[in-house]
Structure formats: structure tokens, C-alpha cells
């Protein structure tokens, strides 16, 4: 995937952040998931008055994709926070992303915007030895 395509996906994540429901933290996050068929699924964080029930952008994006029937094919995940704050998926989101990725043995690239540019990792680096669908025997 080209650098331009990375930029496009990050731009989609930035745009998705505008739809965040984040009245408590005011920390608006967007996520954009690129699939092998070229589809892009975006979402933003959705907070709750019971703060601990808030959902991150990456989690809502995975839920949206899976509710659309997607089961694997996840190639790239882009995440964007406010004012290019350094961002990478939280631990829970790493686990949620792993579920979708593991369904077809994928190991998506994860792009996180930051103060010093875009950082990138493989999901397996962010979540080594993850617990996934195969772990239940
Ligand atoms: N948040 C995300 O949506 N994604 C992340 O990767 C980190 C944190 C959200 C959760 C909460 O709504 C707000 O950012 C502040 O933690």
C-alpha cells in the first residue's frame, strides 16, 4: 500500500473523528479500517455518562464492519486523535481488532497519528501472543 493510500486512510480517520460523541473527555478519535476488497469502514468514539462504558473509535469501527458481515480481510487500521496527539489503540481495542484480524489469519498494519508524524506497527507487535478465536480450542 502506498504512502498516499496511507495518507488517504488517515484523512478518513480524521474526518470520522468529527462525528465523535465525546462530551466528557472532549478527546475526539476517528478510526478507518481498510479491507482487502478496497472498502473503508470508519467510526468514532462514543462516550457514555457512565464513563467506563465509553467505546473507542477502533472498537466501534470493528463493530460496524462486523455488523456489515465482514469476517477478516482487515489490511490497515488508521487512528487519529485531536490535534495530532500521539495515539495508538488502547489495550481493549487491540484485543477487539485481533478478533477480526484473526478470523482470516491477518496481521493488519496499524497507523497512528502523532506529534512527530505517523507511527506504524503490525497488530501482532501491539498485541503479541493475543488471545483469539483459535485459543478456545
Ligand atoms: N479513545 C479512542 O477512541 N481510541 C483510542 O485509541 C484511545 C482512546 C477514546 C476513548 C475516550 O472516549 C477518549 O478517547 C478519551 O480516552
XYZ file of N, CA and C and ligand atoms in Angstrom:
427
model
N 0.847 -1.194 0.000
C 0.000 0.000 0.000
C 0.885 1.248 0.000
N 0.558 2.212 -0.833
C 1.432 3.373 -0.995
C 1.289 4.355 0.155
N 2.264 5.245 0.273
C 2.218 6.282 1.309
C 0.980 7.151 1.109
N 0.642 7.433 -0.170
C -0.555 8.231 -0.438
C -1.805 7.548 0.074
N -1.863 6.239 -0.124
C -3.033 5.492 0.359
C -3.096 5.551 1.881
N -1.938 5.499 2.524
C -1.901 5.657 3.984
C -2.459 7.017 4.365
N -2.019 8.032 3.623
C -2.491 9.397 3.917
C -4.000 9.501 3.740
N -4.525 8.865 2.700
C -5.976 8.894 2.454
C -6.733 8.229 3.609
N -6.188 7.120 4.085
C -6.869 6.412 5.170
C -6.815 7.228 6.462
N -5.679 7.871 6.702
C -5.583 8.742 7.885
C -6.538 9.924 7.761
N -6.680 10.435 6.549
C -7.621 11.549 6.327
C -9.049 11.086 6.625
N -9.360 9.850 6.252
C -10.696 9.299 6.544
C -10.885 9.173 8.057
N -9.830 8.789 8.757
C -9.911 8.676 10.227
C -10.103 10.064 10.844
N -9.376 11.040 10.329
C -9.523 12.421 10.846
C -10.942 12.913 10.644
N -11.489 12.629 9.474
C -12.852 13.074 9.177
C -13.851 12.360 10.094
N -13.630 11.084 10.314
C -14.529 10.324 11.189
C -14.519 10.894 12.602
N -13.375 11.410 13.031
C -13.275 11.968 14.393
C -14.264 13.115 14.597
N -14.639 13.764 13.515
C -15.601 14.879 13.621
C -16.971 14.391 14.111
N -17.231 13.093 13.928
C -18.536 12.561 14.358
C -18.476 11.967 15.761
N -17.346 12.118 16.432
C -17.213 11.541 17.779
C -18.280 12.095 18.706
N -18.780 11.222 19.578
C -19.641 11.674 20.672
C -18.760 11.610 21.916
N -18.106 12.717 22.216
C -17.113 12.726 23.295
C -17.314 13.939 24.203
N -18.539 14.089 24.756
C -18.808 15.278 25.564
C -18.082 15.272 26.907
N -17.589 14.119 27.355
C -16.968 14.035 28.681
C -15.466 14.257 28.612
N -14.817 13.620 27.667
C -13.355 13.796 27.549
C -13.008 14.903 26.559
N -13.914 15.179 25.642
C -13.624 16.090 24.535
C -12.420 15.617 23.713
N -12.077 14.353 23.843
C -10.959 13.745 23.106
C -11.580 12.966 21.948
N -11.583 13.602 20.801
C -12.303 13.042 19.653
C -11.349 12.179 18.827
N -11.743 10.936 18.651
C -10.887 9.979 17.943
C -11.651 9.402 16.753
N -10.957 9.222 15.650
C -11.547 8.567 14.487
C -10.705 7.363 14.087
N -11.369 6.358 13.567
C -10.661 5.173 13.068
C -11.165 4.865 11.666
N -10.270 4.414 10.819
C -10.637 3.992 9.461
C -9.997 2.632 9.211
N -10.821 1.681 8.820
C -10.351 0.318 8.543
C -10.367 0.088 7.041
N -9.223 -0.316 6.500
C -9.166 -0.669 5.073
C -9.209 -2.191 4.933
N -10.074 -2.665 4.029
C -10.220 -4.103 3.803
C -9.610 -4.504 2.453
N -9.358 -5.787 2.330
C -8.675 -6.297 1.136
C -9.453 -6.010 -0.141
N -10.776 -5.869 -0.042
C -11.576 -5.566 -1.243
C -11.639 -4.065 -1.532
N -10.881 -3.278 -0.767
C -10.823 -1.840 -1.008
C -11.817 -1.026 -0.193
N -12.719 -1.714 0.503
C -13.720 -0.999 1.311
C -13.053 -0.330 2.510
N -13.571 0.823 2.880
C -13.094 1.540 4.063
C -14.282 1.716 5.004
N -14.105 1.299 6.241
C -15.145 1.442 7.273
C -14.617 2.401 8.330
N -15.369 3.453 8.606
C -14.905 4.452 9.575
C -15.860 4.527 10.759
N -15.353 5.029 11.858
C -16.184 5.257 13.041
C -15.407 6.140 14.008
N -16.110 6.556 15.061
C -15.504 7.434 16.058
C -15.864 6.942 17.453
N -15.235 7.541 18.469
C -15.553 7.108 19.833
C -16.942 7.575 20.249
N -17.570 6.761 21.078
C -18.934 7.004 21.568
C -18.896 6.893 23.090
N -18.979 8.031 23.759
C -18.868 8.023 25.226
C -20.233 7.840 25.882
N -20.175 7.680 27.191
C -21.393 7.403 27.957
C -21.311 8.148 29.288
N -22.467 8.590 29.784
C -22.500 9.291 31.070
C -21.941 8.415 32.187
N -22.051 7.111 32.024
C -21.343 6.178 32.902
C -19.993 5.949 32.234
N -19.024 6.788 32.578
C -17.803 6.945 31.774
C -17.160 5.643 31.301
N -17.132 4.673 32.210
C -16.432 3.423 31.899
C -17.068 2.630 30.774
N -18.257 2.999 30.386
C -18.934 2.286 29.295
C -18.611 2.871 27.929
N -17.793 3.907 27.903
C -17.454 4.557 26.630
C -16.766 3.580 25.686
N -17.013 3.781 24.405
C -16.437 2.911 23.378
C -15.450 3.700 22.529
N -14.304 3.109 22.299
C -13.280 3.760 21.466
C -13.655 3.681 19.987
N -13.016 4.555 19.214
C -13.248 4.606 17.770
C -12.926 3.277 17.096
N -11.831 2.648 17.508
C -11.421 1.398 16.859
C -12.461 0.311 17.107
N -12.999 0.307 18.329
C -13.998 -0.717 18.677
C -15.293 -0.493 17.913
N -15.737 0.763 17.815
C -16.984 0.999 17.080
C -16.790 0.700 15.590
N -15.576 0.939 15.086
C -15.314 0.636 13.672
C -15.361 -0.874 13.424
N -14.784 -1.646 14.333
C -14.829 -3.106 14.172
C -16.278 -3.592 14.277
N -17.030 -3.024 15.212
C -18.437 -3.440 15.363
C -19.224 -3.109 14.098
N -18.959 -1.934 13.547
C -19.668 -1.544 12.316
C -19.320 -2.504 11.179
N -18.046 -2.832 11.047
C -17.613 -3.727 9.959
C -18.208 -5.125 10.142
N -18.190 -5.611 11.378
C -18.701 -6.972 11.601
C -20.216 -7.012 11.475
N -20.868 -5.902 11.839
C -22.325 -5.841 11.661
C -22.688 -5.805 10.176
N -21.743 -5.344 9.359
C -21.923 -5.372 7.897
C -21.618 -6.753 7.333
N -21.193 -7.662 8.175
C -20.929 -9.031 7.732
C -19.472 -9.334 7.457
N -18.586 -8.390 7.724
C -17.167 -8.645 7.438
C -16.583 -9.614 8.455
N -15.802 -10.558 7.945
C -15.176 -11.578 8.781
C -13.760 -11.784 8.281
N -12.860 -10.855 8.612
C -11.492 -10.919 8.123
C -11.276 -9.901 7.022
N -10.133 -10.013 6.360
C -9.810 -9.099 5.260
C -9.314 -7.743 5.720
N -9.042 -7.606 7.009
C -8.595 -6.316 7.536
C -7.112 -6.121 7.194
N -6.810 -5.056 6.452
C -5.445 -4.843 5.966
C -4.740 -3.706 6.709
N -5.433 -2.591 6.867
C -4.813 -1.428 7.535
C -5.832 -0.779 8.467
N -5.356 -0.343 9.617
C -6.161 0.396 10.599
C -5.499 1.759 10.790
N -6.244 2.843 10.560
C -5.694 4.189 10.800
C -6.456 4.821 11.951
N -5.724 5.466 12.850
C -6.329 6.094 14.027
C -5.832 7.530 14.135
N -6.775 8.428 14.406
C -6.422 9.841 14.527
C -7.098 10.450 15.743
N -6.324 11.159 16.540
C -6.856 11.830 17.724
C -6.835 13.337 17.533
N -7.131 14.075 18.604
C -7.190 15.531 18.483
C -5.811 16.156 18.317
N -5.749 17.172 17.482
C -4.515 17.950 17.308
C -3.281 17.076 17.135
N -3.467 15.991 16.408
C -2.350 15.082 16.128
C -1.632 14.624 17.393
N -2.394 14.515 18.496
C -1.806 13.906 19.702
C -1.327 12.509 19.356
N -0.236 12.083 19.981
C 0.223 10.709 19.778
C -0.902 9.752 20.143
N -1.185 8.844 19.252
C -2.259 7.895 19.557
C -1.918 6.513 19.027
N -2.270 5.539 19.828
C -2.227 4.144 19.375
C -3.393 3.451 20.070
N -3.902 2.380 19.492
C -5.081 1.727 20.066
C -4.845 1.288 21.515
N -5.851 1.478 22.349
C -5.746 1.045 23.754
C -5.730 -0.483 23.802
N -5.459 -1.016 24.960
C -5.347 -2.471 25.095
C -6.614 -3.204 24.693
N -7.752 -2.670 25.112
C -9.023 -3.333 24.774
C -9.230 -3.342 23.267
N -8.925 -2.227 22.621
C -9.107 -2.157 21.163
C -8.150 -3.090 20.430
N -6.966 -3.266 20.966
C -6.035 -4.222 20.344
C -6.665 -5.614 20.319
N -7.301 -5.947 21.427
C -7.960 -7.254 21.523
C -9.144 -7.331 20.560
N -9.910 -6.265 20.466
C -11.084 -6.241 19.567
C -10.630 -6.329 18.108
N -9.579 -5.596 17.757
C -9.045 -5.663 16.388
C -8.527 -7.062 16.087
N -7.910 -7.679 17.089
C -7.334 -9.008 16.912
C -8.390 -10.036 16.548
N -9.584 -9.894 17.108
C -10.654 -10.856 16.811
C -10.970 -10.854 15.318
N -11.156 -9.662 14.755
C -11.485 -9.561 13.326
C -10.301 -9.997 12.462
N -9.106 -9.557 12.847
C -7.919 -9.904 12.055
C -7.667 -11.404 12.061
N -7.861 -12.022 13.211
C -7.514 -13.438 13.359
C -8.446 -14.346 12.572
N -9.624 -13.842 12.217
C -10.591 -14.694 11.525
C -10.061 -15.214 10.198
N -9.140 -14.456 9.567
C -8.504 -14.996 8.359
C -6.982 -14.968 8.483
N -6.510 -14.981 9.702
C -5.063 -15.065 9.930
C -4.315 -13.811 9.546
N -5.013 -12.684 9.451
C -4.358 -11.442 9.041
C -3.580 -10.788 10.178
N -2.685 -9.907 9.781
C -1.909 -9.136 10.765
C -1.838 -7.694 10.248
N -2.924 -6.940 10.440
C -3.014 -5.622 9.801
C -1.937 -4.656 10.275
N -1.640 -3.725 9.380
C -0.786 -2.602 9.715
C -1.637 -1.603 10.496
N -1.089 -1.024 11.544
C -1.810 -0.028 12.336
C -1.059 1.298 12.221
N -1.774 2.345 11.790
C -1.172 3.670 11.643
C -1.741 4.584 12.713
N -0.877 5.246 13.461
C -1.339 6.178 14.490
C -0.722 7.541 14.260
N -1.573 8.540 14.187
C -1.031 9.888 14.009
C -0.354 10.328 15.295
N 0.626 11.201 15.154
C 1.332 11.677 16.345
C 1.963 13.024 16.108
N 2.526 13.540 17.179
C 3.141 14.878 17.106
C 4.302 14.901 16.134
N 4.985 13.772 16.031
C 6.152 13.727 15.147
C 5.891 12.883 13.915
N 4.654 12.919 13.452
C 4.327 12.172 12.248
C 3.569 10.905 12.569
N 3.472 10.074 11.557
C 2.671 8.860 11.678
C 3.563 7.724 12.167
N 3.083 7.006 13.174
C 3.797 5.807 13.615
C 3.070 4.595 13.067
N 3.795 3.541 12.810
C 3.136 2.336 12.313
C 3.695 1.089 12.955
N 2.805 0.165 13.151
C 3.128 -1.109 13.779
C 2.333 -2.202 13.064
N 2.712 -3.436 13.271
C 1.834 -4.568 12.977
C 0.993 -4.816 14.233
N -0.240 -5.258 14.029
C -1.083 -5.536 15.197
C -0.406 -6.553 16.114
N 0.299 -7.518 15.508
C 0.956 -8.562 16.327
C 2.063 -7.984 17.203
N 2.579 -6.815 16.826
C 3.586 -6.151 17.671
C 2.900 -5.467 18.850
N 1.706 -4.900 18.570
C 0.970 -4.222 19.645
C 0.327 -5.227 20.600
N 0.030 -6.411 20.071
C -0.629 -7.440 20.891
C 0.030 -8.791 20.628
N 1.227 -9.000 21.184
C 1.889 -10.295 20.943
C 1.140 -11.417 21.662
N 1.154 -12.575 21.030
C 0.516 -13.747 21.650
C -0.923 -13.468 22.065
N -1.663 -12.779 21.197
C -3.033 -12.419 21.529
C -3.934 -13.633 21.714
N -4.945 -13.448 22.510
C -5.968 -14.481 22.711
C -7.021 -14.293 21.632
N -7.211 -15.307 20.802
C -8.117 -15.141 19.666
C -9.066 -16.304 19.506
N -9.796 -16.316 18.383
C -10.799 -17.353 18.152
C -10.239 -18.762 18.284
N -8.983 -18.950 17.900
C -8.390 -20.304 17.955
C -8.007 -20.707 19.374
N -7.973 -19.741 20.276
C -7.478 -20.026 21.626
C -8.474 -20.844 22.444
N -9.720 -20.918 21.956
C -10.743 -21.617 22.731
C -10.776 -23.115 22.439
N -9.911 -23.544 21.517
C -9.786 -24.968 21.222
C -10.876 -25.484 20.293
N -10.101 6.628 22.674
C -10.315 6.086 21.444
O -11.398 6.215 20.862
N -9.293 5.402 20.866
C -8.047 5.285 21.380
O -7.176 4.678 20.765
C -7.730 5.890 22.685
C -8.871 6.494 23.421
C -11.190 7.401 23.290
C -11.851 6.799 24.494
C -12.429 8.018 25.173
O -13.690 8.308 24.571
C -11.466 9.124 24.805
O -10.705 8.644 23.698
C -10.518 9.500 25.938
O -9.882 8.402 26.449
